[in-house]
Each structure stands twice: as structure tokens, then as C-alpha cells.
Short mmCIF file of C-alpha atoms and ligand atoms in Angstrom, two decimals:
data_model
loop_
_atom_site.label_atom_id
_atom_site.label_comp_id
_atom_site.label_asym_id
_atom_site.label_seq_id
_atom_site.Cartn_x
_atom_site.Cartn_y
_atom_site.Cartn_z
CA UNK A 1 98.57 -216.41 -52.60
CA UNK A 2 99.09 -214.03 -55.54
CA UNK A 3 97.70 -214.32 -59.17
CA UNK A 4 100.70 -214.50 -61.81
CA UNK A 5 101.52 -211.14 -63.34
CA UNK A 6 99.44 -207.75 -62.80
CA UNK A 7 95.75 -207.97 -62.32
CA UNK A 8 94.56 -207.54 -65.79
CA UNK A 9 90.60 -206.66 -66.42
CA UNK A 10 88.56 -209.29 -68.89
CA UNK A 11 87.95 -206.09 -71.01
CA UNK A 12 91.78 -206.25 -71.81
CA UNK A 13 92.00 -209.84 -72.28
CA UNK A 14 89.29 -209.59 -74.46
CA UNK A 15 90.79 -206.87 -76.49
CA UNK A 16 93.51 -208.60 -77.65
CA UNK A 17 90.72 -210.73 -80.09
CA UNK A 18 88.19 -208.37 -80.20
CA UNK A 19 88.80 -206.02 -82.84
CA UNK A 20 90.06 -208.63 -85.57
CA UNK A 21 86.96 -210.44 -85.01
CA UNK A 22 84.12 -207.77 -85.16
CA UNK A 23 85.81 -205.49 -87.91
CA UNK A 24 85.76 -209.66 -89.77
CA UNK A 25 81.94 -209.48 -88.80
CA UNK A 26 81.17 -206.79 -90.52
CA UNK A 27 83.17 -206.72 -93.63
CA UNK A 28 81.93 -210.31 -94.48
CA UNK A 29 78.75 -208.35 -94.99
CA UNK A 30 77.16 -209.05 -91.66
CA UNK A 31 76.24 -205.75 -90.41
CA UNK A 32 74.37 -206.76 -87.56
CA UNK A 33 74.78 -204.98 -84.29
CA UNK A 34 75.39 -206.77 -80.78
CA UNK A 35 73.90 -204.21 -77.95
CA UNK A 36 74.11 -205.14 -73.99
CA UNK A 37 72.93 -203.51 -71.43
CA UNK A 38 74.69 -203.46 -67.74
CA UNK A 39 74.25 -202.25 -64.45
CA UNK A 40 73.41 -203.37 -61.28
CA UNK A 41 71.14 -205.89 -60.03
CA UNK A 42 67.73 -204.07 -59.97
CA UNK A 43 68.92 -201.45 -61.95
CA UNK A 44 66.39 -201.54 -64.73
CA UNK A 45 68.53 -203.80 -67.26
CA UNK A 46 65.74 -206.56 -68.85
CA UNK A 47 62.63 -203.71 -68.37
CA UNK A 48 64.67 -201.26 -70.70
CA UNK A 49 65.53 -204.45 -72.97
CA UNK A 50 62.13 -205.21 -73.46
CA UNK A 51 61.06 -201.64 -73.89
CA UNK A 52 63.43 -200.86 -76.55
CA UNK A 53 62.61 -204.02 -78.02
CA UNK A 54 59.45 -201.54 -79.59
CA UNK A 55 61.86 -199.47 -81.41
CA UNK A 56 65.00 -201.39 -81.85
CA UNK A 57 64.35 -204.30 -84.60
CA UNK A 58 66.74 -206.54 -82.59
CA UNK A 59 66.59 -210.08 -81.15
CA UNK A 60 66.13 -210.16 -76.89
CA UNK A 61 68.13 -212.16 -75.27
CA UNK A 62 68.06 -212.49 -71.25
CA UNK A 63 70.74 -213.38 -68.73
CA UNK A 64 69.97 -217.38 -67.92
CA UNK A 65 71.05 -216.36 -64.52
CA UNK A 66 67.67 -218.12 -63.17
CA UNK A 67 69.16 -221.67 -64.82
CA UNK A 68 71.59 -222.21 -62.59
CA UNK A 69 71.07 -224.53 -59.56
CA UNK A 70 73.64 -223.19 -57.26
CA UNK A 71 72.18 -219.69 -56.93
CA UNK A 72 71.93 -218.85 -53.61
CA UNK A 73 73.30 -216.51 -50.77
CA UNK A 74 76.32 -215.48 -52.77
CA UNK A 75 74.40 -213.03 -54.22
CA UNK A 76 72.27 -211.74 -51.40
CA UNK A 77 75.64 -210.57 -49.98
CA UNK A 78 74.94 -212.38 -46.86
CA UNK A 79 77.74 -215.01 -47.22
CA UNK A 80 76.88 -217.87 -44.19
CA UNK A 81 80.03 -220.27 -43.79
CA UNK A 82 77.72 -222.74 -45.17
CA UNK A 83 77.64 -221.47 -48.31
CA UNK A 84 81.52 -220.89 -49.37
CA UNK A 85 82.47 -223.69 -50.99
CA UNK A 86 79.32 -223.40 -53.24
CA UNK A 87 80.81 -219.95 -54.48
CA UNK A 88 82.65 -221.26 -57.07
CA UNK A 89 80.41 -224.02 -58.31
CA UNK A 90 77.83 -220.55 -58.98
CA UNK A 91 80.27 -218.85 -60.17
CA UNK A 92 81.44 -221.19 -63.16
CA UNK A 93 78.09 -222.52 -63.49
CA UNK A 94 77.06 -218.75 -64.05
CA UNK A 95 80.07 -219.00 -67.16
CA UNK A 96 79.05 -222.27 -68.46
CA UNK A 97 75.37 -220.64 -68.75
CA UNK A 98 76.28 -217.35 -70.36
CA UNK A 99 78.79 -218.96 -72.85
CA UNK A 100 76.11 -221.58 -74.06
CA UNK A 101 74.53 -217.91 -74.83
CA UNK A 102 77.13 -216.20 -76.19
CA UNK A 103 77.44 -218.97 -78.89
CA UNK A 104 73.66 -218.25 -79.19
CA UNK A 105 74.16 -214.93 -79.56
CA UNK A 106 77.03 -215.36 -82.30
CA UNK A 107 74.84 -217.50 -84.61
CA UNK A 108 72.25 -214.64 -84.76
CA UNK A 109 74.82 -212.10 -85.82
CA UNK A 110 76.23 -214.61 -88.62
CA UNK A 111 72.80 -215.17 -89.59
CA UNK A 112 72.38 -210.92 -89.75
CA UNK A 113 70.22 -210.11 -87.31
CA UNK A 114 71.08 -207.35 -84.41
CA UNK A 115 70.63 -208.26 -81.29
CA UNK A 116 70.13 -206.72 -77.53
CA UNK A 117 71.11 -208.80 -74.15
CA UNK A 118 70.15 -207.73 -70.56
CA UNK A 119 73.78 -208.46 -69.95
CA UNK A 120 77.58 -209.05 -70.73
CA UNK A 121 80.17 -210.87 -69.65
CA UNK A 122 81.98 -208.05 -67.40
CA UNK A 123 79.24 -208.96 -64.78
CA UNK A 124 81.14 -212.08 -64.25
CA UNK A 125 84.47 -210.43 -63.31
CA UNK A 126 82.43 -208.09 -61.14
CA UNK A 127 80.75 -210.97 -58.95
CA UNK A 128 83.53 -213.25 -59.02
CA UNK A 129 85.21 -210.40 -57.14
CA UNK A 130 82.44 -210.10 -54.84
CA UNK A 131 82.13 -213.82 -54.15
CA UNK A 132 85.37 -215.19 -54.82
CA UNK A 133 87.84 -212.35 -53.94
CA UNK A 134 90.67 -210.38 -55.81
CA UNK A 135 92.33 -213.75 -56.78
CA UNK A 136 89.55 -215.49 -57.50
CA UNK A 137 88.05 -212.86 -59.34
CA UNK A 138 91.67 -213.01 -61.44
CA UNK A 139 91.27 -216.56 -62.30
CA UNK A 140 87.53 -216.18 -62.97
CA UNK A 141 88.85 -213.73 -65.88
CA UNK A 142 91.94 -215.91 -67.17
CA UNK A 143 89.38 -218.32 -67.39
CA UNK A 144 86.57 -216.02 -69.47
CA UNK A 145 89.27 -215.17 -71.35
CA UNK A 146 90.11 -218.52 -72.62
CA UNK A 147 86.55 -219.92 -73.09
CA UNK A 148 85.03 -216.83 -74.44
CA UNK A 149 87.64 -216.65 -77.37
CA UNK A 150 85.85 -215.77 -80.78
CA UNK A 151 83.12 -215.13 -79.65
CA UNK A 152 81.30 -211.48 -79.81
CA UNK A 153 81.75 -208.70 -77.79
CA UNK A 154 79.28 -205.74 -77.68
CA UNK A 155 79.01 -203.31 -80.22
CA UNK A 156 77.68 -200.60 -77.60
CA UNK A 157 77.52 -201.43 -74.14
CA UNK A 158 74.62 -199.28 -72.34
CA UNK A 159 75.33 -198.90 -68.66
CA UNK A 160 72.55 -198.32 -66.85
CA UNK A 161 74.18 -196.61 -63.72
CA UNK A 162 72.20 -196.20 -60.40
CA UNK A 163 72.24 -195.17 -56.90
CA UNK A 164 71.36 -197.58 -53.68
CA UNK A 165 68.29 -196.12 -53.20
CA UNK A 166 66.80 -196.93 -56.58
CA UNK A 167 68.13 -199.95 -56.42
CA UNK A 168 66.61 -200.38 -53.07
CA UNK A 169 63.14 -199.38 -54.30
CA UNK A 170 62.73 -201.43 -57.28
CA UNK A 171 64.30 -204.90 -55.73
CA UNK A 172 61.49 -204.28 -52.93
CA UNK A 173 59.25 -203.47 -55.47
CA UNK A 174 60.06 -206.86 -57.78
CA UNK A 175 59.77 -209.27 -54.69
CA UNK A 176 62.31 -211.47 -55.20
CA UNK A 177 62.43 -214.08 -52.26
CA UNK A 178 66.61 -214.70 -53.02
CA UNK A 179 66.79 -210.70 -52.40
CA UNK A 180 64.91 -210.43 -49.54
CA UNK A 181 68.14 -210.19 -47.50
CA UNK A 182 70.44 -207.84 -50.08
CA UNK A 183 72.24 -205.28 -47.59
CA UNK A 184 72.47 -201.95 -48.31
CA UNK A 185 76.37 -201.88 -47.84
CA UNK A 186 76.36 -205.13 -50.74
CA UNK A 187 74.45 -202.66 -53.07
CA UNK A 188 76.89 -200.17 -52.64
CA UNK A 189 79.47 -202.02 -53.42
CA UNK A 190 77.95 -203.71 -56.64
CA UNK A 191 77.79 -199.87 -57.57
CA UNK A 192 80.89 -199.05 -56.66
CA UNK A 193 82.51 -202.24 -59.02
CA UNK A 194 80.42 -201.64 -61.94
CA UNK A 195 81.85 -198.05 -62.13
CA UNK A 196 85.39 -199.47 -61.26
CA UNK A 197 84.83 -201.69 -64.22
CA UNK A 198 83.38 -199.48 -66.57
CA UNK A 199 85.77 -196.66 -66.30
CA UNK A 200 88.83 -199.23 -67.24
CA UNK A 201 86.40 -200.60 -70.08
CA UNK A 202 87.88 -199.44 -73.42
CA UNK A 203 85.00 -200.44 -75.80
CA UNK A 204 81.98 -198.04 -77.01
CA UNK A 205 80.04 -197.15 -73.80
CA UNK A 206 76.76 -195.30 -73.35
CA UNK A 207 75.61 -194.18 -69.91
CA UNK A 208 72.56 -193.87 -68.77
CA UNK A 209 71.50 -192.08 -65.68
CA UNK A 210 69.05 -194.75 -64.27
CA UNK A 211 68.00 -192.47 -61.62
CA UNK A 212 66.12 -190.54 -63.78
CA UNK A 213 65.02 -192.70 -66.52
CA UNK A 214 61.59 -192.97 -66.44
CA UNK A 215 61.13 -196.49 -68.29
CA UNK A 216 57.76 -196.34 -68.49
CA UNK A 217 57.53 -192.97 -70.87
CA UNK A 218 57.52 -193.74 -74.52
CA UNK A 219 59.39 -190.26 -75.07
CA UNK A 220 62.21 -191.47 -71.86
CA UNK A 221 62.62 -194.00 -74.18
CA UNK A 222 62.85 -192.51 -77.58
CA UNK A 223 65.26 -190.39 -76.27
CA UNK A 224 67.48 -193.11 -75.20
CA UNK A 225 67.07 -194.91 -78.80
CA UNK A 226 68.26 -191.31 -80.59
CA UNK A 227 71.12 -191.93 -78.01
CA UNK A 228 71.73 -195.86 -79.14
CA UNK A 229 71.55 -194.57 -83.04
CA UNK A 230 74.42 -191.72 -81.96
CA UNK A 231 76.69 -194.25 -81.21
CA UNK A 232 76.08 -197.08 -83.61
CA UNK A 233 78.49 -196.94 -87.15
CA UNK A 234 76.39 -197.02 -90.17
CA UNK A 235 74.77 -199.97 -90.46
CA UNK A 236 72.59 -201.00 -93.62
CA UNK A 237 70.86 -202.83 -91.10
CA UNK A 238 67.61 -201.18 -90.52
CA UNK A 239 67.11 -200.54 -86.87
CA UNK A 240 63.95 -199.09 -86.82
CA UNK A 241 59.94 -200.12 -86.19
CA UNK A 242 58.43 -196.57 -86.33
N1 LIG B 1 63.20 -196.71 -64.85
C1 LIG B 1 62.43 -197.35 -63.96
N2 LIG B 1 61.57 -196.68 -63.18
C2 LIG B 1 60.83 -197.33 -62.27
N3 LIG B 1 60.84 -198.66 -62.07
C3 LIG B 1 61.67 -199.39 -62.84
C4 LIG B 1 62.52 -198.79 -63.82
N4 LIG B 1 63.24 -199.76 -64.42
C5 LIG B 1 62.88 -200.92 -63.85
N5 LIG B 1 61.92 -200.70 -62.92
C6 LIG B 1 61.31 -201.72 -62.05
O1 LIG B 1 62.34 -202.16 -61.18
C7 LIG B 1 62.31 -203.58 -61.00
C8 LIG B 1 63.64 -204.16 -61.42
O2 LIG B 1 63.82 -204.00 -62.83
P1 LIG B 1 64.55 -205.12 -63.69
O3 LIG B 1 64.08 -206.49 -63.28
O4 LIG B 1 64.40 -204.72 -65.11
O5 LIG B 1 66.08 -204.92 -63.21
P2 LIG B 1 67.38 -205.69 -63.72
O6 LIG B 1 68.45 -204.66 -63.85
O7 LIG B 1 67.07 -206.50 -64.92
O8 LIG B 1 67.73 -206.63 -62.49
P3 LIG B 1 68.66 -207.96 -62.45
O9 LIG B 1 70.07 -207.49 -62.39
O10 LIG B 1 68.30 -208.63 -61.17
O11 LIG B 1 68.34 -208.78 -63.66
C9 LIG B 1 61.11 -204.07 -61.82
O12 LIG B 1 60.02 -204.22 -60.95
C10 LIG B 1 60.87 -202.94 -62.83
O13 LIG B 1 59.52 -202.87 -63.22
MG1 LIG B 2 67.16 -208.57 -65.24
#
């Protein structure tokens, strides 16, 4: 089975609308930024949210990845035969969820405020094509592509890039029964798709080394906001708390 036409990346798709609309954002006087942050599972994504949540004046927003009731094995990367045909059911249950937040998301800009997610919607190309395969993972973003129309994309994506072995230590650390079986080889992988898909992403990117980010360090932190203010246009939005 083949998809129709080259494999194209959401980030493309997305492209085509994405510039109209945000530039429209902003010159109807609605300055408001939309920061994400990405990375692997474990990585550090909603602890850095919340942290920067003391410097940023911006409205959270988490991934509703816990609402949906067909969460299971796919993403322990321990895929029984049991569990295939529930794949897809996660999968566009996972969309369903994150669009119902993306519109969320959209009527915060329009009302002006900035806001910061634990996520974006490249993670579901990335675990479609973990749990679904190439084609499915094609379809998954045709599919994006067509719901997600008009609404936002981030401003400044912050990837949040990490090795296995901190990825290792903190999901042992978190105790998540649904992780308790994540293989090593399925957290290499994640990491080896999320910098697949960031290096064909085209929009404003800021990496950060996850590693070495010590989240728990007010200056760690401060640092990375100086970073977030680098790449940010003027805004007369006033980003900051002291
Ligand atoms: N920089 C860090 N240094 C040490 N521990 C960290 C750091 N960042 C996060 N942690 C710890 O690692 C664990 C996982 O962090 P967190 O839940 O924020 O990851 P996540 O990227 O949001 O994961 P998921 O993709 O599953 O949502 C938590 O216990 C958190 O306290
Ligand atoms: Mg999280």
C-alpha cells in the first residue's frame, strides 16, 4: 500500500496556512505570543512549562493526553497483538483531544493573552509513525492537516532535546504505572523522530539541551527565558513578572 504523492511532513502542510494567518493575528492588534514546548516523553516538557510560568506572563496549557480512554500499550512501545486495532482509535482520539485545545488555545490569543503549551501538534505525526507506521503516520498528517486548518501554530517552538538515559532516569523517577514497561530501544527511537522532525521543521525553533538543564535552578531558568525573549518579535505584550 503506498500513500498518494511524496511523504510530506504536517510542518509543510501546515505552512501553506500558517503564515497568512499569524502575520493576520498580529496586525489585527493581537500581539499575543503562542509558545510550545516539545521533546520526548519524560523529557522535562510540563516541569519547564510550569517553571517558566514564574517569569513568562502567559496562560499554561497541558497536553490532555491523560483524557483519552484508549491509552494504553501503544505508547509503552510494547505493542501485544491484542492491542493493534486499538492504535488508531488512540491515535485519533489523541487528535480529537488536542484540537478541542487548539480551539482553546486560539480563543486566548484573540482575546490577547500569550500563551505556553507542554506540547504541539508535530507529536502526533511522530507517534502515529511509531504506532501506526509510515502510511499511517501519512494519513494521520493529511488528516491534521485538514482539521487543524486556521487554527494557530507556535510562535517559538522550544525543543527540549534529550538523551535515553535522562529520559530513563526521570520516567523511573515520575512512576508512571503505563511506563513501567518503556524499552530502552522505544526511547531511542522517540529521540531519534523528534530530531528527524525537527530538523525538516521550518518554523522558529529554540533548542534546549535537556541534558543539562537543571530545572530546578532559578538562574537555569532565567537563562532559558533571556533565550525565549531572543527569539520572540517585538511584542507590546509585556512578557515579564520580575
Ligand atoms: N531538568 C530536569 N532535571 C531533573 N529532573 C527533571 C528535569 N525536568 C523534569 N524532571 C523530572 O522528570 C520527570 C518528568 O518530567 P515531566 O513530567 O515534566 O516530563 P514531560 O516531558 O512533560 O513528559 P511527558 O512527555 O510524559 O508529558 C518529573 O519527575 C520531573 O520532576
Ligand atoms: Mg508532560
Amino acid at each position: 500500500m503506498s500513500t498518494a504523492g511524496p511523504a510530506r511532513s504536517l510542518n509543510e502542510l501546515r505552512a501553506e496556512d500558517g503564515a497568512a494567518r499569524n502575520k493576520a493575528r498580529y496586525t489585527k492588534g493581537q500581539p499575543s505570543w503562542f509558545l510550545a514546548i516539545e521533546g520526548p516523553t519524560g523529557a522535562g516538557k510540563s516541569t519547564l512549562v510550569r517553571r517558566l510560568s514564574r517569569w513568562l506572563d502567559v496562560q499554561l496549557m497541558f497536553d490532555p493526553f491523560e483524557a483519552n480512554p484508549f491509552l494504553s500499550m501503544p505508547y509503552t512501545g510494547d505493542q501485544g497483538d491484542s492491542m493493534r486495532g486499538l492504535d488508531l482509535a488512540t491515535e485519533l482520539t489523541f487528535l480529537a483531544l488536542r484540537i478541542t485545545q487548539l480551539r482553546e488555545i486560539d480563543t486566548r490569543l484573540k482575546a490577547g493573552s500569550a500563551v505556553l503549551a507542554d506540547w504541539a501538534l508535530l507529536k502526533q505525526s511522530i507517534f502515529a509513525g511509531l504506532t501506526l507506521g509510515a502510511v499511517g503516520r501519512q494519513r494521520m498528517v493529511r488528516t491534521c492537516a485538514v482539521w487543524c486548518r486556521g487554527l494557530p501554530d507556535p510562535d517559538l517552538l522550544i525543543y527540549l532535546r534529550a538523551g535515553s538515559t535522562t529520559l530513563r532516569e526521570r520516567i523511573t523517577r515520575r512512576r508512571r504505572a503505563i511506563e513501567a514497561g518503556v524499552s530502552d530501544e522505544h526511547l531511542k527511537r522517540l529521540i531519534d523522530e523528534y530530531d528527524c522532525e525537527m530538523a525538516r521543521y521550518s518554523r522558529s525553533v529554540l533548542t534546549v539541551d535537556a541534558d543539562r538543564l537543571d530545572v530546578f535552578d532559578d538562574r537555569s531558568v532565567e537563562a532559558v527565558v533571556e533565550r525565549i525573549r531572543l527569539r520572540l518579535p517585538p511584542s507590546p505584550v509585556g512578557t515579564s513578572r520580575g
